[in-house]
Amino acid sequence: MKLIILDRDGVINYDSEQFIKSPDEWRPIPGSLEAIALLNRWGWRAVVASNQSGVGRGLFDMDTLNAIHDKMLKSLAQVGGRIDAIFFCPHPADSTCNCRKPKPGLLIDIRERFHVDLTNVPIVGDSLRDLQAAEAVGGLPYLVLTGKGAKTQKDPQLPPQTLVFDDLASVAAHLIS
């Protein structure tokens, strides 16, 4: 199985310092939905792994998060793409849970659900915590320069095997070439 794991905010859609708190605030980054659809056509399964601490902070509830994800999935379907599963951590940043990236809990859940070894699986994010979680499970950290990516690229803690791309469309072009 060809599997790619994607962070959501800053990779698929524009991020916000105030969180994406409603479907109206969810806006795809140009080319990101088409990139997922392209990967799907080439036999890739796409899974989202996202920290969503806005739930734990009380900024939005689960119904709103589901509505945001519904908008994302419907927008993706309109360009012929799909996401096979969405995994998220609802806990606030100060939580001691194992699912909040950079901890590997979400990725371990994906590994177990899909019965797949994550060694060398591309795990795409725009923040250091995404890349550290990828490294923790033996995945390949892919940094996109959208979202917080340009700032993250300058971080001295960047995992040494990190591959850097302009955006998700560039990742998709690389993976199918």
Tab-separated table of C-alpha atoms in Angstrom:
chain	number	residue	atom	x	y	z
A	1	MET	CA	0.000	0.000	0.000
A	2	LYS	CA	1.235	3.461	-0.914
A	3	LEU	CA	0.341	5.681	2.026
A	4	ILE	CA	0.920	9.384	2.629
A	5	ILE	CA	0.139	11.074	5.938
A	6	LEU	CA	-0.730	14.770	5.861
A	7	ASP	CA	-1.030	17.436	8.491
A	8	ARG	CA	-4.121	19.570	7.813
A	9	ASP	CA	-3.627	23.252	8.680
A	10	GLY	CA	-0.778	24.779	6.700
A	11	VAL	CA	-0.513	21.774	4.371
A	12	ILE	CA	-3.988	21.230	2.888
A	13	ASN	CA	-5.594	24.494	3.955
A	14	TYR	CA	-4.479	27.927	5.062
A	15	ASP	CA	-3.576	28.087	8.746
A	16	SER	CA	-4.566	30.769	11.246
A	17	GLU	CA	-2.950	31.912	14.497
A	18	GLN	CA	-6.512	32.051	15.857
A	19	PHE	CA	-7.261	28.457	14.734
A	20	ILE	CA	-9.653	27.308	12.029
A	21	LYS	CA	-12.873	27.480	14.063
A	22	SER	CA	-15.602	27.119	11.439
A	23	PRO	CA	-16.188	25.692	7.967
A	24	ASP	CA	-16.193	29.262	6.615
A	25	GLU	CA	-12.608	29.739	7.866
A	26	TRP	CA	-11.411	26.558	6.129
A	27	ARG	CA	-9.863	27.539	2.769
A	28	PRO	CA	-7.702	25.166	0.699
A	29	ILE	CA	-4.197	26.176	-0.300
A	30	PRO	CA	-4.180	26.468	-4.110
A	31	GLY	CA	-3.241	23.123	-5.671
A	32	SER	CA	-3.481	21.092	-2.454
A	33	LEU	CA	-6.762	19.348	-3.230
A	34	GLU	CA	-5.646	18.612	-6.783
A	35	ALA	CA	-2.381	17.202	-5.373
A	36	ILE	CA	-4.286	14.734	-3.176
A	37	ALA	CA	-6.511	13.766	-6.122
A	38	LEU	CA	-3.413	13.204	-8.275
A	39	LEU	CA	-1.863	10.988	-5.624
A	40	ASN	CA	-5.128	9.039	-5.339
A	41	ARG	CA	-5.119	8.441	-9.110
A	42	TRP	CA	-1.589	7.072	-8.809
A	43	GLY	CA	-2.686	4.585	-6.136
A	44	TRP	CA	-1.821	6.539	-2.996
A	45	ARG	CA	-4.012	6.471	0.090
A	46	ALA	CA	-4.058	9.781	1.951
A	47	VAL	CA	-4.606	10.054	5.700
A	48	VAL	CA	-4.741	13.214	7.802
A	49	ALA	CA	-3.037	13.434	11.223
A	50	SER	CA	-3.752	16.776	12.871
A	51	ASN	CA	-3.499	18.457	16.260
A	52	GLN	CA	-6.837	20.171	16.909
A	53	SER	CA	-6.353	21.715	20.334
A	54	GLY	CA	-9.144	24.209	19.634
A	55	VAL	CA	-11.541	21.453	20.742
A	56	GLY	CA	-9.777	21.027	24.090
A	57	ARG	CA	-9.543	24.797	24.528
A	58	GLY	CA	-13.291	25.164	23.972
A	59	LEU	CA	-12.884	27.303	20.839
A	60	PHE	CA	-15.115	24.924	18.856
A	61	ASP	CA	-16.912	21.659	19.509
A	62	MET	CA	-16.819	18.265	17.840
A	63	ASP	CA	-19.824	19.078	15.644
A	64	THR	CA	-17.942	22.086	14.270
A	65	LEU	CA	-14.755	20.053	13.729
A	66	ASN	CA	-16.826	17.447	11.881
A	67	ALA	CA	-18.392	20.197	9.745
A	68	ILE	CA	-14.914	21.551	8.886
A	69	HIS	CA	-13.777	18.068	7.888
A	70	ASP	CA	-16.979	17.534	5.907
A	71	LYS	CA	-16.267	20.703	3.918
A	72	MET	CA	-12.701	19.497	3.282
A	73	LEU	CA	-13.867	16.063	2.114
A	74	LYS	CA	-16.593	17.499	-0.134
A	75	SER	CA	-14.167	20.024	-1.646
A	76	LEU	CA	-11.725	17.220	-2.315
A	77	ALA	CA	-14.411	15.033	-3.903
A	78	GLN	CA	-15.231	17.875	-6.314
A	79	VAL	CA	-11.739	17.520	-7.812
A	80	GLY	CA	-11.829	13.710	-7.779
A	81	GLY	CA	-9.848	13.113	-4.596
A	82	ARG	CA	-10.392	11.475	-1.252
A	83	ILE	CA	-8.906	11.163	2.204
A	84	ASP	CA	-9.103	7.648	3.589
A	85	ALA	CA	-9.155	8.635	7.274
A	86	ILE	CA	-8.753	11.619	9.565
A	87	PHE	CA	-6.945	11.201	12.871
A	88	PHE	CA	-6.773	14.136	15.260
A	89	CYS	CA	-5.718	15.053	18.766
A	90	PRO	CA	-8.393	17.206	20.473
A	91	HIS	CA	-6.301	17.902	23.567
A	92	PRO	CA	-4.905	21.337	24.528
A	93	ALA	CA	-1.196	22.096	24.114
A	94	ASP	CA	-0.429	21.491	27.812
A	95	SER	CA	-1.880	17.964	27.691
A	96	THR	CA	0.206	14.947	28.605
A	97	CYS	CA	-1.585	12.757	26.048
A	98	ASN	CA	0.402	10.605	23.641
A	99	CYS	CA	-1.583	11.701	20.575
A	100	ARG	CA	-0.479	15.345	20.371
A	101	LYS	CA	2.338	15.751	17.874
A	102	PRO	CA	5.352	15.728	18.291
A	103	LYS	CA	4.437	12.594	20.245
A	104	PRO	CA	3.793	9.685	17.877
A	105	GLY	CA	0.383	8.506	19.137
A	106	LEU	CA	-1.645	9.589	16.086
A	107	LEU	CA	0.855	7.950	13.756
A	108	ILE	CA	0.901	4.762	15.830
A	109	ASP	CA	-2.914	4.698	15.598
A	110	ILE	CA	-2.644	5.028	11.803
A	111	ARG	CA	-0.064	2.237	11.686
A	112	GLU	CA	-2.354	-0.050	13.672
A	113	ARG	CA	-5.556	0.841	11.797
A	114	PHE	CA	-3.979	0.365	8.369
A	115	HIS	CA	-1.699	-2.549	9.365
A	116	VAL	CA	1.275	-0.877	7.724
A	117	ASP	CA	4.893	-0.281	8.663
A	118	LEU	CA	5.461	3.485	8.616
A	119	THR	CA	9.154	3.147	7.794
A	120	ASN	CA	9.786	5.452	4.829
A	121	VAL	CA	6.129	6.536	4.589
A	122	PRO	CA	6.003	10.222	3.578
A	123	ILE	CA	4.632	12.293	6.452
A	124	VAL	CA	3.974	15.865	5.349
A	125	GLY	CA	3.825	18.839	7.668
A	126	ASP	CA	4.625	22.507	8.014
A	127	SER	CA	5.816	22.488	11.633
A	128	LEU	CA	8.690	20.956	13.536
A	129	ARG	CA	6.309	18.830	15.618
A	130	ASP	CA	4.972	17.146	12.455
A	131	LEU	CA	8.499	16.240	11.380
A	132	GLN	CA	9.518	15.049	14.846
A	133	ALA	CA	6.487	12.767	14.996
A	134	ALA	CA	7.423	11.385	11.563
A	135	GLU	CA	10.961	10.738	12.738
A	136	ALA	CA	9.689	8.969	15.888
A	137	VAL	CA	7.938	6.281	13.818
A	138	GLY	CA	10.589	5.924	11.118
A	139	GLY	CA	8.579	7.837	8.527
A	140	LEU	CA	10.058	10.223	5.984
A	141	PRO	CA	9.588	13.822	7.137
A	142	TYR	CA	8.447	16.078	4.294
A	143	LEU	CA	8.360	19.807	5.043
A	144	VAL	CA	6.167	22.069	2.937
A	145	LEU	CA	6.960	25.782	2.915
A	146	THR	CA	3.275	26.732	3.125
A	147	GLY	CA	1.759	27.544	6.517
A	148	LYS	CA	4.553	27.731	9.096
A	149	GLY	CA	6.942	25.839	6.804
A	150	ALA	CA	9.250	28.711	5.795
A	151	LYS	CA	9.857	29.502	9.473
A	152	THR	CA	10.211	25.803	10.354
A	153	GLN	CA	12.860	25.322	7.642
A	154	LYS	CA	15.211	27.584	9.645
A	155	ASP	CA	14.826	25.569	12.870
A	156	PRO	CA	18.145	23.952	13.906
A	157	GLN	CA	16.204	20.938	15.262
A	158	LEU	CA	14.898	20.003	11.805
A	159	PRO	CA	15.379	16.234	11.409
A	160	PRO	CA	18.394	15.732	9.114
A	161	GLN	CA	16.545	13.500	6.629
A	162	THR	CA	13.782	16.091	6.055
A	163	LEU	CA	12.886	16.715	2.417
A	164	VAL	CA	11.697	20.252	1.663
A	165	PHE	CA	9.059	21.197	-0.931
A	166	ASP	CA	7.285	24.418	-1.851
A	167	ASP	CA	3.823	22.949	-1.281
A	168	LEU	CA	1.741	19.780	-1.385
A	169	ALA	CA	1.538	19.940	-5.192
A	170	SER	CA	5.355	19.749	-5.311
A	171	VAL	CA	5.297	16.749	-2.959
A	172	ALA	CA	2.788	14.973	-5.206
A	173	ALA	CA	4.841	15.696	-8.345
A	174	HIS	CA	7.923	14.272	-6.607
A	175	LEU	CA	6.164	11.120	-5.440
A	176	ILE	CA	4.703	10.226	-8.831
A	177	SER	CA	7.876	10.979	-10.810
